[in-house]
mmCIF file with all atom_site columns, C-alpha atoms in Angstrom:
data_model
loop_
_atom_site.group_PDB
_atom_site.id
_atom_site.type_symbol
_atom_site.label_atom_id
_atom_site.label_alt_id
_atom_site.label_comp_id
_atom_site.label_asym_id
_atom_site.label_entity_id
_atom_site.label_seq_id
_atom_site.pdbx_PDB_ins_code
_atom_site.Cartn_x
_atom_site.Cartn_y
_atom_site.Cartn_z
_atom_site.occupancy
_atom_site.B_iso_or_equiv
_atom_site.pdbx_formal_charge
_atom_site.auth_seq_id
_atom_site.auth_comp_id
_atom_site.auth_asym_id
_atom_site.auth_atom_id
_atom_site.pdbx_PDB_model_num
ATOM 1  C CA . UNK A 1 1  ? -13.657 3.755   -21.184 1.00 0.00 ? 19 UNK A CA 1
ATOM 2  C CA . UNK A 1 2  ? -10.784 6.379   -20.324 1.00 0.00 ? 20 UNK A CA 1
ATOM 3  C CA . UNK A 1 3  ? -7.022  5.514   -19.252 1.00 0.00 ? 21 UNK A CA 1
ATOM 4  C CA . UNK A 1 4  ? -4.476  6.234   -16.971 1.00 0.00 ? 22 UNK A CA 1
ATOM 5  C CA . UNK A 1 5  ? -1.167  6.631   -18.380 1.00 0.00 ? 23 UNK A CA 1
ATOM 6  C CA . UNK A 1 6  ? 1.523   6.089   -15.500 1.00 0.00 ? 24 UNK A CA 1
ATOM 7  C CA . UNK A 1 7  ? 5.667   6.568   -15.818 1.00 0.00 ? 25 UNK A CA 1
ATOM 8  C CA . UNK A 1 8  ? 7.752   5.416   -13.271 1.00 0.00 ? 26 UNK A CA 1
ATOM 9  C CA . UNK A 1 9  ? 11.561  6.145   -12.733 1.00 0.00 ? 27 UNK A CA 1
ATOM 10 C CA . UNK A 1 10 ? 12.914  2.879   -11.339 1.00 0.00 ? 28 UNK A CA 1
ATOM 11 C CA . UNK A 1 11 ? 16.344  1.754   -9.771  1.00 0.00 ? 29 UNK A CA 1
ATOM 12 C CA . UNK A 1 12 ? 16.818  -1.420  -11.957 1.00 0.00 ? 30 UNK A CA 1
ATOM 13 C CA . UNK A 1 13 ? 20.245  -2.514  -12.081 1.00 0.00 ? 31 UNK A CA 1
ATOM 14 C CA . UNK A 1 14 ? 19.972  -5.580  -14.316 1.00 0.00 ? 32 UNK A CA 1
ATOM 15 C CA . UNK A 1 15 ? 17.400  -7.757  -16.160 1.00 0.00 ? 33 UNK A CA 1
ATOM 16 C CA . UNK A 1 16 ? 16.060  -9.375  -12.712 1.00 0.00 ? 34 UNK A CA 1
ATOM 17 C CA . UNK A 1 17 ? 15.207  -6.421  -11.975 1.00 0.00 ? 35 UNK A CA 1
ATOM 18 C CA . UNK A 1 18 ? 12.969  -5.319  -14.970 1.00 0.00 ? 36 UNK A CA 1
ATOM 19 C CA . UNK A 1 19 ? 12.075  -8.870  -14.462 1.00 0.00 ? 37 UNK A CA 1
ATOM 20 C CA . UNK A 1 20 ? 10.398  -8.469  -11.573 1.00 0.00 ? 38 UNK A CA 1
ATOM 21 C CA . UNK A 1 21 ? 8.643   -5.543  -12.346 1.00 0.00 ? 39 UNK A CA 1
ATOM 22 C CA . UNK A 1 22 ? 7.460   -7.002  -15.305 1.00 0.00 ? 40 UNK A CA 1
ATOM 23 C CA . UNK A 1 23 ? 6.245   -9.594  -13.420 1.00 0.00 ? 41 UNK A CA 1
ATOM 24 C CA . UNK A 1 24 ? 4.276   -7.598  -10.742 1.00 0.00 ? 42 UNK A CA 1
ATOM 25 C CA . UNK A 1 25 ? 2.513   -5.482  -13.715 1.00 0.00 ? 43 UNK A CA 1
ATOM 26 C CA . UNK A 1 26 ? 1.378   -8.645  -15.287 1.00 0.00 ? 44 UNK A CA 1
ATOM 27 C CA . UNK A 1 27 ? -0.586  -10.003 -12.704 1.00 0.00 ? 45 UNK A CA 1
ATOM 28 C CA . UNK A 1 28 ? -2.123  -6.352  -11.650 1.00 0.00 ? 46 UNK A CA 1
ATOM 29 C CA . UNK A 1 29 ? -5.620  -6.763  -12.497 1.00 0.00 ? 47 UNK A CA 1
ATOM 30 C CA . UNK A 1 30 ? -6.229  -3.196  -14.796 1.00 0.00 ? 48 UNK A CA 1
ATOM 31 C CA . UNK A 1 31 ? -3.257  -3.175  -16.316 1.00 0.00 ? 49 UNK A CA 1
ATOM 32 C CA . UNK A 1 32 ? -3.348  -2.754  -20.255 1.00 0.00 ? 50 UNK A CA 1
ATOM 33 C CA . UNK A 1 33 ? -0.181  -2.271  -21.423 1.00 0.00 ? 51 UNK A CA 1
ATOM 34 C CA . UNK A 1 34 ? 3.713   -1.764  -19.761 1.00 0.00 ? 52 UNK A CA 1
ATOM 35 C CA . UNK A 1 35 ? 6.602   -1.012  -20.891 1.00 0.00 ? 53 UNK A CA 1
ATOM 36 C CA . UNK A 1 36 ? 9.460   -1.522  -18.898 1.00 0.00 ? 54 UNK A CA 1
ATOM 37 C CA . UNK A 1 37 ? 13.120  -0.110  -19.889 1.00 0.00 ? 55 UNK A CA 1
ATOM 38 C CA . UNK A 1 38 ? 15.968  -1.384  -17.894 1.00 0.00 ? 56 UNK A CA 1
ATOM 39 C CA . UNK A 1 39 ? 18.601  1.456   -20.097 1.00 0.00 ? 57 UNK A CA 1
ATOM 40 C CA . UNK A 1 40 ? 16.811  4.229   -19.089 1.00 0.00 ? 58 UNK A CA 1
ATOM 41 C CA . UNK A 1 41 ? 15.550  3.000   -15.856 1.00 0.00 ? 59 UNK A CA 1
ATOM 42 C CA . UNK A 1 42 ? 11.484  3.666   -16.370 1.00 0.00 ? 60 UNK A CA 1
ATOM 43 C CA . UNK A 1 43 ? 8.475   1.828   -16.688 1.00 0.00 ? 61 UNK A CA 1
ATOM 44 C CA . UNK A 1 44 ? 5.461   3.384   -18.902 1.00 0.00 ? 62 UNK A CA 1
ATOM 45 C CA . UNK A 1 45 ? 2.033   1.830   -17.512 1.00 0.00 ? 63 UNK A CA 1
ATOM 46 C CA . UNK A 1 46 ? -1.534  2.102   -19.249 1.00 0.00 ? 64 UNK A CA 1
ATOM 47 C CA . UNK A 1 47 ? -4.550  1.043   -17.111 1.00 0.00 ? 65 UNK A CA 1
ATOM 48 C CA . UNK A 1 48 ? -8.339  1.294   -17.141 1.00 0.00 ? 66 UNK A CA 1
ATOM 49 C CA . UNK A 1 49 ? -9.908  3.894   -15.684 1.00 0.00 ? 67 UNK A CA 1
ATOM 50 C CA . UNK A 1 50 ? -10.089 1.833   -12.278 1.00 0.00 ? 68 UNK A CA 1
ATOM 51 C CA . UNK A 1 51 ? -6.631  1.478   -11.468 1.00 0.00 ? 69 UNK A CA 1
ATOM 52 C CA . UNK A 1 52 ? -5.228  4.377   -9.516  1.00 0.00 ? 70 UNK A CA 1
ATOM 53 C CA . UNK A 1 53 ? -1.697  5.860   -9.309  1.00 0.00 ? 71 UNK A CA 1
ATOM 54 C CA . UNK A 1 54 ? -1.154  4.443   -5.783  1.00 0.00 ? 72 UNK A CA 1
ATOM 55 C CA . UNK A 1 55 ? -2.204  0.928   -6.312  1.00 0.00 ? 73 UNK A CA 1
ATOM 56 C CA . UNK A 1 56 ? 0.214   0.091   -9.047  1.00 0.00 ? 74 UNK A CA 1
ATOM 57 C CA . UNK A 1 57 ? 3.004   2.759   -7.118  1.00 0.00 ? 75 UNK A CA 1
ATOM 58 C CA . UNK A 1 58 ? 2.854   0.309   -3.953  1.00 0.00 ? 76 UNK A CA 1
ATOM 59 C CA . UNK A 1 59 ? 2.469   -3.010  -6.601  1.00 0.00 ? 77 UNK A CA 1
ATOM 60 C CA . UNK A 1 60 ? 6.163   -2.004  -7.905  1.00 0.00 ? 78 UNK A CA 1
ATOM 61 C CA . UNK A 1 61 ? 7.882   -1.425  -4.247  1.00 0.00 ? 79 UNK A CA 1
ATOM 62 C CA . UNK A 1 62 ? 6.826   -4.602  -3.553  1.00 0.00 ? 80 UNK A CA 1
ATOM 63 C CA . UNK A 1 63 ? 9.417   -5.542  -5.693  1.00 0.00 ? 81 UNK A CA 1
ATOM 64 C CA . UNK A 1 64 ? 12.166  -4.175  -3.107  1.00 0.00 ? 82 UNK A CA 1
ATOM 65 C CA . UNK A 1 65 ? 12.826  -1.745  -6.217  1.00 0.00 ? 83 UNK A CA 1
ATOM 66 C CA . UNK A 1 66 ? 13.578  2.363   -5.537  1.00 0.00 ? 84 UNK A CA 1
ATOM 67 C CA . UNK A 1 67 ? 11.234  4.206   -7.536  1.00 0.00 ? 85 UNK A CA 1
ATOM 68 C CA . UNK A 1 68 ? 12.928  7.636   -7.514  1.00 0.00 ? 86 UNK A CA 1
ATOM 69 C CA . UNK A 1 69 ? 9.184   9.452   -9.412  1.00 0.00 ? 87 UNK A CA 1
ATOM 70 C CA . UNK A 1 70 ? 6.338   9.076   -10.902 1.00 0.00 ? 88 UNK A CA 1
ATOM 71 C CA . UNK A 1 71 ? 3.712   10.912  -12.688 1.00 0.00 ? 89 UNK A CA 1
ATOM 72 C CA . UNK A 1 72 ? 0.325   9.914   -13.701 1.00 0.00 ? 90 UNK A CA 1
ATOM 73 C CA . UNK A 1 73 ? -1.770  11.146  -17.347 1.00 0.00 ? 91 UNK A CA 1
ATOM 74 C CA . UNK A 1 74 ? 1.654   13.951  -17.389 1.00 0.00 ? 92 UNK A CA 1
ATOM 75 C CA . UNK A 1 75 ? 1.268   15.389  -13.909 1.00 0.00 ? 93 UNK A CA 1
ATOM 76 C CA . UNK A 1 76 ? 4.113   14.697  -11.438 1.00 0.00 ? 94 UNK A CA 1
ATOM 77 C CA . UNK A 1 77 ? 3.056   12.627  -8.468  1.00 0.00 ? 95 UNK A CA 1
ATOM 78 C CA . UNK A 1 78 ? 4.751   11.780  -5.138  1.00 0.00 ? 96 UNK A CA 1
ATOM 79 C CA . UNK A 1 79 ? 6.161   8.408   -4.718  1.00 0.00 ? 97 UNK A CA 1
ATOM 80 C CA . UNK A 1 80 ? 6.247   8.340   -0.666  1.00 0.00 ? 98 UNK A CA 1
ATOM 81 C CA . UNK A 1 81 ? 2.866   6.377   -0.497  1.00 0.00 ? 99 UNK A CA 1
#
């Protein structure tokens, strides 16, 4: 089965915010793997082939969090949806 490789610039200010994104990507049904970095403001998502780009884009605003970009398997992606 292929996977989706998502990175996510983030406005995280301190370690409730990583928290919470942490959070939201733990419950996200597809999600294999995160990684998220409050120093350099990112979080690095694996999923299963099933999980689109959008669905975990609008699972982190949910958050209340900026995300500034994105890009999904290396291609830059818009983060207005």
């Amino acid at each position: 089965m292929a996977e989706h490789h998502y990175k996510f610039n983030i406005t995280m200010t301190c370690g409730g915010c990583s928290g919470a994104v942490e959070r939201v990507l733990r419950r996200l049904d597809g999600v294999k793997s995160y990684d998220v970095k409050l120093d350099s403001q990112t979080a690095d998502v694996v999923t299963g082939e099933a999980l689109d780009y959008d669905t975990v884009l609008k699972t982190i605003k949910k958050t209340g969090k900026a995300v500034n970009s994105g890009e999904a398997d290396g291609e830059p992606k818009s983060v207005d949806g």
